[in-house]
Coordinates of C-alpha atoms and ligand atoms in Angstrom, one line a residue:
M23 CA 6.4 16.3 -25.0
S24 CA 7.9 16.4 -21.5
P25 CA 7.6 13.3 -19.3
D26 CA 9.4 15.0 -16.5
H27 CA 6.4 16.9 -15.2
S28 CA 7.3 19.7 -13.0
R29 CA 4.7 20.3 -10.0
S30 CA 5.6 24.0 -9.7
F31 CA 2.6 25.3 -11.5
V32 CA 0.2 23.3 -9.4
T33 CA 1.8 24.3 -6.2
A34 CA 1.7 27.9 -7.3
A35 CA -1.8 27.6 -8.6
S36 CA -3.1 26.3 -5.3
D37 CA -2.4 29.6 -3.6
M38 CA -4.3 31.3 -6.4
T39 CA -1.8 34.2 -6.8
T40 CA 1.1 33.1 -9.0
P41 CA 0.6 33.4 -12.7
P42 CA 0.8 30.2 -14.5
D43 CA 3.8 30.4 -16.9
E44 CA 4.4 26.9 -18.0
H45 CA 3.7 25.4 -21.3
F46 CA 1.5 22.2 -21.7
D47 CA 1.1 19.8 -24.5
V48 CA -2.6 19.5 -23.7
I49 CA -5.0 21.8 -21.8
V50 CA -8.3 20.4 -20.9
V51 CA -11.0 22.7 -19.8
G52 CA -13.7 21.1 -17.6
A53 CA -13.1 18.1 -15.3
G54 CA -16.6 16.3 -16.1
P55 CA -16.5 12.9 -17.7
A56 CA -15.4 14.3 -21.2
G57 CA -12.5 16.2 -19.7
S58 CA -11.2 13.6 -17.1
A59 CA -11.3 11.0 -19.8
A60 CA -9.3 13.2 -22.2
A61 CA -6.8 14.2 -19.5
L62 CA -6.4 10.5 -18.5
V63 CA -5.6 9.3 -21.9
A64 CA -3.4 12.2 -22.8
A65 CA -1.4 11.9 -19.6
R66 CA -1.0 8.3 -20.0
A67 CA 0.7 8.9 -23.4
G68 CA 3.3 10.9 -21.6
L69 CA 1.9 14.4 -22.6
K70 CA 2.1 17.2 -20.1
V71 CA -1.5 17.8 -19.4
L72 CA -3.4 20.5 -17.5
L73 CA -7.0 19.9 -16.5
V74 CA -8.8 23.1 -15.4
E75 CA -12.0 23.0 -13.5
R76 CA -14.0 26.0 -12.2
G77 CA -15.6 24.0 -9.3
E78 CA -14.0 23.7 -6.0
Y79 CA -13.5 20.1 -6.8
P80 CA -14.5 18.1 -9.9
G81 CA -18.2 17.3 -9.8
A82 CA -18.9 20.0 -7.3
K83 CA -21.4 21.5 -9.7
N84 CA -22.1 18.7 -12.1
V85 CA -25.5 17.3 -12.5
S86 CA -26.9 14.1 -14.1
G87 CA -29.8 11.8 -13.3
A88 CA -27.4 9.7 -13.1
C89 CA -27.6 6.3 -14.7
F90 CA -24.2 5.7 -16.3
Y91 CA -24.2 3.4 -19.4
G92 CA -20.5 3.7 -20.1
S93 CA -19.3 0.8 -18.0
A94 CA -17.6 -1.1 -21.0
V95 CA -16.1 2.2 -22.2
L96 CA -14.5 3.0 -18.9
N97 CA -13.5 -0.6 -18.4
E98 CA -11.1 -0.2 -21.3
L99 CA -9.4 2.6 -19.5
I100 CA -9.6 1.4 -15.9
P101 CA -10.3 -2.5 -15.8
N102 CA -12.8 -3.5 -13.2
W103 CA -13.3 0.2 -12.5
W104 CA -16.5 -0.4 -10.5
E105 CA -14.5 -2.1 -7.8
K106 CA -12.6 1.1 -7.1
A107 CA -15.1 3.7 -8.2
P108 CA -17.7 5.2 -5.9
V109 CA -20.7 3.7 -7.8
E110 CA -24.2 3.4 -6.2
R111 CA -26.0 0.4 -7.8
Y112 CA -25.8 -1.7 -10.9
V113 CA -29.0 -1.4 -12.9
C114 CA -30.7 -4.8 -13.7
R115 CA -34.2 -3.2 -14.2
R116 CA -35.5 -0.5 -16.4
D117 CA -39.0 0.9 -16.5
L118 CA -40.2 3.1 -19.3
V119 CA -43.6 4.5 -18.1
L120 CA -46.3 6.3 -20.1
M121 CA -48.3 8.5 -17.7
S122 CA -51.8 10.1 -17.6
E123 CA -52.7 12.3 -14.6
T124 CA -54.1 9.1 -12.8
T125 CA -52.5 6.1 -14.6
A126 CA -49.1 4.6 -15.5
V127 CA -48.5 2.1 -18.1
S128 CA -45.0 0.7 -18.1
M129 CA -42.7 -1.5 -20.0
D130 CA -40.8 -3.3 -17.2
F131 CA -37.5 -4.7 -18.5
R132 CA -35.5 -6.9 -16.0
S133 CA -32.7 -9.2 -16.8
A134 CA -30.5 -11.8 -14.9
A135 CA -28.5 -12.2 -18.0
A136 CA -24.7 -11.7 -18.2
G137 CA -23.9 -8.1 -18.3
Y138 CA -26.9 -7.1 -16.2
V139 CA -26.1 -8.7 -13.0
E140 CA -22.4 -9.6 -13.6
P141 CA -19.5 -7.7 -14.7
P142 CA -18.9 -5.8 -16.8
Y143 CA -22.3 -4.4 -15.9
N144 CA -24.5 -2.6 -18.4
A145 CA -25.2 0.5 -16.3
F146 CA -24.7 1.9 -12.8
T147 CA -26.3 4.6 -10.8
I148 CA -23.8 7.3 -9.7
L149 CA -23.6 10.5 -7.8
R150 CA -21.7 12.9 -9.8
P151 CA -19.9 14.9 -7.0
K152 CA -18.3 11.7 -5.8
F153 CA -17.8 9.9 -9.1
D154 CA -16.4 12.9 -11.0
R155 CA -13.9 13.5 -8.2
W156 CA -12.7 9.9 -8.3
F157 CA -12.4 10.0 -12.1
A158 CA -10.4 13.2 -12.1
A159 CA -8.1 11.7 -9.5
Q160 CA -7.4 8.9 -11.9
A161 CA -6.3 11.4 -14.6
E162 CA -4.0 13.1 -11.8
A163 CA -2.7 9.8 -10.9
A164 CA -1.7 9.3 -14.6
G165 CA 0.3 12.5 -14.4
A166 CA -2.3 15.3 -15.3
F167 CA -2.1 18.5 -13.3
L168 CA -5.6 19.3 -11.8
L169 CA -6.3 22.9 -11.2
T170 CA -9.5 23.6 -9.5
S171 CA -11.5 26.8 -8.5
T172 CA -10.3 28.3 -11.8
V173 CA -12.7 29.7 -14.5
V174 CA -11.5 29.7 -18.0
D175 CA -12.7 32.9 -19.7
D176 CA -11.3 32.8 -23.2
V177 CA -8.8 31.2 -25.6
I178 CA -5.7 32.8 -26.7
K179 CA -5.4 32.9 -30.5
E180 CA -2.2 33.8 -32.6
R181 CA -2.1 33.8 -36.3
G182 CA -5.6 32.0 -36.4
R183 CA -4.6 29.2 -34.0
V184 CA -5.6 28.6 -30.4
V185 CA -2.4 28.6 -28.4
G186 CA -3.8 28.6 -24.8
I187 CA -6.3 29.9 -22.4
K188 CA -7.1 32.8 -20.3
V189 CA -8.1 32.0 -16.8
R190 CA -9.8 34.4 -14.3
R191 CA -6.9 35.3 -12.1
E192 CA -4.1 37.8 -12.3
H193 CA -1.7 37.3 -15.3
G194 CA -3.9 34.2 -16.1
E195 CA -2.6 33.1 -19.4
V196 CA -1.6 29.5 -19.8
R197 CA -0.2 28.2 -23.0
G198 CA -0.6 24.8 -24.6
D199 CA -0.3 23.1 -28.0
V200 CA -3.8 21.7 -28.1
V201 CA -7.0 23.0 -25.9
I202 CA -9.7 20.5 -25.5
A203 CA -12.9 22.2 -24.5
C204 CA -14.9 19.9 -22.3
D205 CA -16.7 22.7 -20.5
G206 CA -20.3 21.3 -20.9
V207 CA -23.5 22.5 -22.7
N208 CA -23.4 26.0 -23.9
S209 CA -19.7 25.9 -24.0
W210 CA -18.3 29.3 -23.4
L211 CA -15.0 28.2 -24.9
A212 CA -16.3 26.9 -28.1
K213 CA -18.3 30.3 -28.5
K214 CA -15.2 32.3 -27.8
A215 CA -13.2 30.4 -30.4
G216 CA -16.1 31.0 -32.9
L217 CA -17.0 27.3 -33.1
Q218 CA -20.4 27.5 -31.7
R219 CA -23.4 29.9 -31.8
D220 CA -25.9 30.5 -29.1
L221 CA -28.1 27.6 -28.6
H222 CA -31.8 27.9 -29.3
D223 CA -34.4 27.3 -26.7
H224 CA -35.7 24.3 -28.4
E225 CA -32.3 22.7 -28.6
V226 CA -31.8 22.6 -24.8
S227 CA -33.7 21.2 -21.9
L228 CA -33.5 22.2 -18.2
G229 CA -33.2 19.3 -15.8
V230 CA -34.1 19.7 -12.1
K231 CA -33.2 17.0 -9.7
E232 CA -33.5 16.2 -6.0
V233 CA -31.5 13.5 -4.1
L234 CA -33.8 12.0 -1.5
G235 CA -32.2 10.2 1.3
L236 CA -33.9 6.9 2.1
D237 CA -32.8 3.9 4.3
E238 CA -31.0 1.2 2.3
A239 CA -33.2 -1.5 3.7
V240 CA -36.4 0.5 2.7
I241 CA -35.0 0.9 -0.8
R242 CA -34.5 -2.8 -1.3
E243 CA -37.8 -3.7 0.1
R244 CA -39.7 -0.9 -1.8
F245 CA -38.2 -1.7 -5.1
H246 CA -37.8 -5.4 -4.8
L247 CA -34.1 -5.3 -5.0
T248 CA -31.5 -7.7 -3.6
G249 CA -27.9 -6.8 -2.7
N250 CA -26.6 -4.0 -4.9
E251 CA -29.3 -4.3 -7.6
G252 CA -30.8 -1.1 -8.9
V253 CA -33.5 0.1 -11.0
A254 CA -34.0 3.0 -13.4
Y255 CA -37.5 4.5 -14.1
E256 CA -38.1 6.9 -17.0
Y257 CA -41.4 8.6 -17.5
V258 CA -43.2 10.5 -20.3
G259 CA -46.7 12.1 -20.5
A260 CA -48.7 13.9 -17.9
V261 CA -45.9 14.0 -15.5
T262 CA -44.5 17.1 -17.1
Q263 CA -47.9 18.6 -17.6
D264 CA -47.9 20.6 -20.8
V265 CA -44.2 20.8 -21.0
R266 CA -42.3 18.8 -23.6
G267 CA -39.9 16.5 -21.5
G268 CA -39.9 13.7 -19.2
A269 CA -39.0 12.5 -15.7
F270 CA -36.7 9.9 -14.1
L271 CA -36.2 8.1 -10.7
Y272 CA -33.0 6.1 -10.1
T273 CA -32.1 4.1 -7.0
N274 CA -28.8 4.9 -5.3
K275 CA -27.4 3.0 -2.3
S276 CA -29.3 5.0 0.4
S277 CA -31.0 7.5 -1.7
L278 CA -33.2 8.1 -4.8
S279 CA -32.4 10.5 -7.5
V280 CA -35.6 12.0 -8.8
G281 CA -35.9 14.7 -11.5
I282 CA -37.8 16.2 -14.4
I283 CA -36.5 17.5 -17.7
G284 CA -38.3 20.2 -19.7
Q285 CA -37.5 21.6 -23.1
V286 CA -36.6 25.4 -22.4
S287 CA -38.9 26.8 -25.1
S288 CA -41.7 24.7 -23.9
L289 CA -41.2 25.8 -20.1
V290 CA -41.4 29.4 -21.4
E291 CA -44.5 28.8 -23.6
A292 CA -46.4 26.9 -20.7
K293 CA -45.1 29.5 -18.1
K294 CA -44.3 26.6 -15.9
R295 CA -41.6 26.5 -13.2
P296 CA -39.5 23.3 -13.3
Y297 CA -39.6 23.0 -9.4
D298 CA -43.5 23.0 -9.5
I299 CA -43.4 20.3 -12.3
L300 CA -41.1 18.2 -10.1
E301 CA -43.4 18.5 -7.0
H302 CA -46.4 17.5 -9.3
F303 CA -44.4 14.5 -10.6
K304 CA -43.5 13.3 -7.1
S305 CA -47.2 13.5 -6.1
H306 CA -48.4 11.2 -9.1
P307 CA -50.2 8.1 -7.6
A308 CA -47.5 5.9 -9.3
V309 CA -44.5 7.9 -7.9
A310 CA -45.7 9.0 -4.5
P311 CA -45.4 5.6 -2.9
L312 CA -41.9 5.2 -4.3
V313 CA -40.6 8.5 -2.8
R314 CA -42.5 8.5 0.4
G315 CA -40.4 9.3 3.5
G316 CA -37.4 10.6 1.3
K317 CA -35.4 13.4 3.0
L318 CA -34.2 16.0 0.6
R319 CA -30.3 16.0 0.6
E320 CA -29.6 17.9 -2.6
Y321 CA -31.3 20.1 -5.1
S322 CA -29.7 20.9 -8.5
A323 CA -30.6 22.1 -11.9
H324 CA -28.6 22.0 -15.2
L325 CA -29.1 22.3 -19.0
I326 CA -29.1 19.4 -21.3
P327 CA -28.2 19.6 -25.1
E328 CA -31.0 17.6 -26.7
A329 CA -31.1 18.2 -30.5
G330 CA -28.3 15.6 -31.1
W331 CA -26.9 15.3 -34.6
K332 CA -28.6 18.6 -35.8
M333 CA -26.9 20.9 -33.1
M334 CA -23.3 19.8 -33.4
P335 CA -20.9 22.7 -33.6
Q336 CA -17.7 22.8 -35.6
L337 CA -15.7 20.3 -33.5
V338 CA -12.1 21.1 -34.8
A339 CA -10.1 24.3 -35.2
P340 CA -6.4 24.9 -35.4
G341 CA -5.1 24.1 -31.9
M342 CA -8.6 23.2 -30.4
L343 CA -11.1 20.3 -30.2
I344 CA -14.4 20.2 -28.6
A345 CA -15.9 17.1 -26.7
G346 CA -18.8 16.0 -24.5
D347 CA -21.8 18.2 -24.0
A348 CA -20.0 21.1 -25.3
A349 CA -20.1 19.3 -28.7
G350 CA -23.8 18.4 -28.1
F351 CA -23.1 14.8 -27.5
C352 CA -26.0 13.9 -25.3
L353 CA -28.3 11.3 -26.8
A354 CA -31.9 12.1 -25.6
T355 CA -34.2 10.0 -27.7
G356 CA -36.9 8.8 -25.3
L357 CA -35.4 5.3 -25.3
Y358 CA -32.0 6.7 -24.1
I359 CA -30.8 9.6 -21.9
E360 CA -27.0 9.1 -22.4
G361 CA -24.5 11.7 -22.2
I362 CA -21.9 10.5 -19.6
N363 CA -20.7 7.7 -21.9
Y364 CA -20.6 9.8 -25.1
A365 CA -18.7 12.5 -23.0
M366 CA -16.1 9.9 -22.1
Q367 CA -16.0 8.4 -25.7
S368 CA -15.5 11.8 -27.3
G369 CA -13.0 12.8 -24.7
I370 CA -10.9 9.6 -25.4
A371 CA -11.1 10.3 -29.1
A372 CA -10.1 14.0 -28.7
A373 CA -7.0 12.9 -26.5
K374 CA -5.9 10.4 -29.2
A375 CA -6.1 13.1 -31.9
A376 CA -4.1 15.4 -29.6
I377 CA -1.5 12.7 -29.0
H378 CA -1.2 12.3 -32.8
A379 CA -0.8 16.1 -33.3
C380 CA 1.9 16.2 -30.6
A381 CA 3.7 13.4 -32.2
C382 CA 3.6 15.2 -35.6
R383 CA 4.3 18.7 -34.1
D384 CA 1.4 19.9 -36.3
F385 CA -1.6 21.5 -34.6
G386 CA -3.4 22.6 -37.7
K387 CA -7.0 21.7 -38.4
H388 CA -6.2 19.1 -40.9
T389 CA -4.0 17.1 -38.4
L390 CA -6.5 17.6 -35.6
A391 CA -9.3 16.4 -37.8
R392 CA -8.3 12.9 -36.9
Y393 CA -10.7 13.6 -34.0
T394 CA -13.8 13.6 -36.2
E395 CA -12.4 10.4 -37.9
L396 CA -12.1 8.7 -34.5
L397 CA -15.5 9.6 -33.4
W398 CA -16.8 6.9 -35.8
P399 CA -14.9 3.9 -34.4
H400 CA -15.7 5.3 -30.9
N401 CA -19.3 5.0 -31.8
V402 CA -20.2 8.6 -31.2
F403 CA -21.0 9.7 -34.7
T404 CA -22.6 6.2 -35.5
D405 CA -25.2 6.4 -32.7
F406 CA -26.0 10.2 -33.1
R407 CA -26.5 9.7 -36.9
A408 CA -28.5 6.6 -36.5
F409 CA -31.0 8.5 -34.1
K410 CA -30.8 11.8 -35.7
H411 CA -34.7 11.9 -36.2
A412 CA -35.4 10.7 -32.7
P413 CA -35.1 14.0 -30.6
G414 CA -37.5 15.8 -33.0
F415 CA -40.0 12.8 -32.8
V416 CA -39.8 12.5 -29.0
N417 CA -40.6 16.3 -28.5
G418 CA -43.5 16.1 -30.8
N419 CA -46.8 17.3 -29.4
R420 CA -48.8 14.1 -29.8
L421 CA -46.2 11.9 -28.5
Q422 CA -45.6 14.2 -25.5
N423 CA -49.2 15.0 -24.6
L424 CA -51.7 12.8 -26.4
Y425 CA -50.4 9.2 -26.8
P426 CA -49.3 8.7 -23.2
D427 CA -52.9 9.7 -22.1
L428 CA -54.6 7.8 -24.7
V429 CA -52.5 4.6 -24.0
A430 CA -53.2 5.1 -20.3
H431 CA -57.0 5.5 -20.9
G432 CA -57.2 2.6 -23.4
T433 CA -55.5 0.3 -20.8
E434 CA -57.7 1.5 -18.0
M435 CA -60.7 0.4 -20.3
L436 CA -59.1 -2.9 -21.2
F437 CA -58.6 -3.9 -17.7
Q438 CA -61.8 -2.6 -16.4
V439 CA -64.4 -5.2 -15.4
N440 CA -67.7 -3.4 -14.9
G441 CA -70.4 -5.8 -15.9
Q442 CA -70.4 -4.6 -19.6
A443 CA -69.3 -6.7 -22.5
K444 CA -65.7 -6.9 -23.1
Q445 CA -64.3 -5.2 -26.3
K446 CA -61.5 -6.7 -28.3
I447 CA -58.4 -4.5 -28.8
L448 CA -58.9 -3.1 -32.3
P449 CA -62.4 -1.8 -31.7
L450 CA -61.5 -0.5 -28.3
S451 CA -58.5 1.3 -29.9
F452 CA -60.7 3.0 -32.5
K453 CA -63.1 4.0 -29.8
V454 CA -60.3 5.6 -27.7
M455 CA -58.9 7.2 -30.8
R456 CA -62.4 8.7 -31.6
Q457 CA -62.7 9.9 -28.0
Y458 CA -59.3 11.7 -28.2
K459 CA -60.1 13.0 -31.8
V460 CA -57.0 11.3 -33.2
K461 CA -57.1 11.1 -37.0
S462 CA -55.9 7.9 -38.6
R463 CA -53.6 9.9 -40.9
H464 CA -51.9 11.3 -37.8
V465 CA -51.4 7.9 -36.5
L466 CA -50.0 6.6 -39.7
S467 CA -47.7 9.6 -40.2
D468 CA -46.5 9.2 -36.5
L469 CA -46.0 5.4 -37.1
Y470 CA -43.8 6.3 -39.9
K471 CA -41.8 8.8 -37.8
V472 CA -41.4 6.1 -35.1
A473 CA -40.0 3.8 -37.6
R474 CA -37.7 6.5 -39.1
A475 CA -36.5 7.4 -35.7
Y476 CA -36.0 4.0 -34.1
L477 CA -36.4 1.1 -36.7
W478 CA -34.1 1.7 -39.6
Ligands
FAD527 C1 -30.9 16.5 -15.0 C2 -29.9 15.6 -16.0 C3 -30.0 14.3 -16.0 C4 -29.1 13.5 -16.8 N1 -29.2 12.2 -16.7 C5 -28.2 11.5 -17.3 C6 -28.2 10.1 -17.2 O1 -28.9 9.5 -16.4 N2 -27.2 9.4 -17.9 C7 -26.4 10.1 -18.8 O2 -25.5 9.4 -19.4 N3 -26.4 11.4 -19.0 C8 -27.4 12.1 -18.2 N4 -27.4 13.4 -18.4 C9 -26.3 14.1 -19.3 C10 -25.0 14.3 -18.8 O3 -25.0 14.8 -17.5 C11 -24.0 15.0 -19.6 O4 -24.2 14.5 -20.9 C12 -22.6 14.7 -19.2 O5 -22.4 15.3 -17.8 C13 -21.7 15.5 -20.1 O6 -20.4 15.6 -19.6 P1 -19.3 16.7 -20.0 O7 -18.0 16.2 -19.3 O8 -19.3 17.0 -21.4 O9 -19.8 18.0 -19.3 P2 -20.2 18.3 -17.7 O10 -20.5 17.1 -17.0 O11 -21.1 19.4 -17.8 O12 -18.7 18.9 -17.3 C14 -18.3 20.1 -17.6 C15 -17.3 20.6 -16.7 O13 -16.7 21.8 -17.0 C16 -16.5 22.7 -16.0 N5 -16.6 24.0 -16.6 C17 -17.6 24.6 -17.3 N6 -17.2 25.8 -17.8 C18 -16.0 26.0 -17.2 C19 -15.0 27.1 -17.4 N7 -15.4 28.2 -18.2 N8 -13.9 27.0 -16.9 C20 -13.5 25.9 -16.1 N9 -14.4 24.8 -16.0 C21 -15.6 24.9 -16.5 C22 -17.8 22.4 -15.2 O14 -17.6 22.8 -13.9 C23 -17.9 20.9 -15.3 O15 -17.1 20.3 -14.3 C24 -28.1 14.3 -17.5 C25 -28.1 15.6 -17.5 C26 -29.0 16.3 -16.7 C27 -28.9 17.8 -16.6

């Protein structure tokens, strides 16, 4: 451990020519939420930390919706963080919407309870390029060295242990006692270290997103918001056409984040282009009035690891740990699309394990395995295990394509006043089920799956 941090490497690195020749206690690859959280915690413990990021600045290439549910987690690292960070709006309303081609049926949740409209807030909308830059700066302020515009190509292994990284520059080897891979979904580093396999198309989704500029006053009026209140909409059903996935719309200060998410295997099968699905979504009668007049500011696309508990790689190797999306820690269950908070939680756990290993001067697998123990009290393993059946259920064909349509059509019939006798809900439901050729045994089996995924 060396609290006397020399800045020479960073100075040298910024001109992109001098080879990095210093030894670090911890090298963190990727300055997303997982990497910056890990670097911040390790640097605060007095370790010499290098945070390497391929982007021109942290967040430059990062994509999320982004509704950030990790307010309480971050509050433990940086008290009242929302007063200093570039947040957009706090989320006091959530709409989960089932869509047919013409109709939307939503569960509208709004709350004025503590936590939703008062600090520490439950969730915030954020824009990653601003937020990630700020968060990485907190790690720097704690003493971590941030090296941007630098791609990490490989790990250095000696006698079966990871002892550093190879960066894409001349003589680009950097040595460190612990390498924490936070390089996102499809982690190159995890694969190079032999800890992760290639992901299957059904384990990842492609998200495409637009940021649409809209006047602040228009946003408040259109979404019935006051002050800095915000709303998060999540959609499932005909919005993604035949593709398994969903869509989202989040309010920022003076823009909307609008996007669709489609399972990669399903996009290929349906031969659909994500951009066309996004256009289709924006033209839905329930969405078009919300996005009307929005001016395109940004367009981005990114993969999401969605198979949860079932796609986790090996998380620990001698000298190396894997956190965040690189470890598959994105909870996509229909009820939740949460990755940023789990990225931070796992980054913190990885840093604590690295601190422990540095204190023992033992970087073997056994000592670093403290990381997986810490993932339980940090509520990563708890949540992913609890919802391990949800990703499979959410991506089932009936839930994706049939039930949203059926519920929308049933609700249309329920609310239609056309001079005919009204039907009570049970006979009406059977009638709609017959129309959609839904068999009772399918409904029963799906109810069991819902219960298994979400109830117990
Ligand atoms: C469209 C979309 C919508 C989403 N919506 C939400 C949401 O609303 N809420 C939520 O909580 N989550 C959401 N997610 C998931 C969330 O974005 C991720 O779970 C989260 O970003 C994971 O953080 P991370 O730090 O592990 O990885 P990332 O944020 O992907 O960061 C990885 C970092 O590593 C860097 N990097 C990668 N490879 C290298 C390399 N070889 N060398 C150097 N640097 C490298 C990258 O540039 C990047 O900065 C969404 C994702 C998508 C795609």
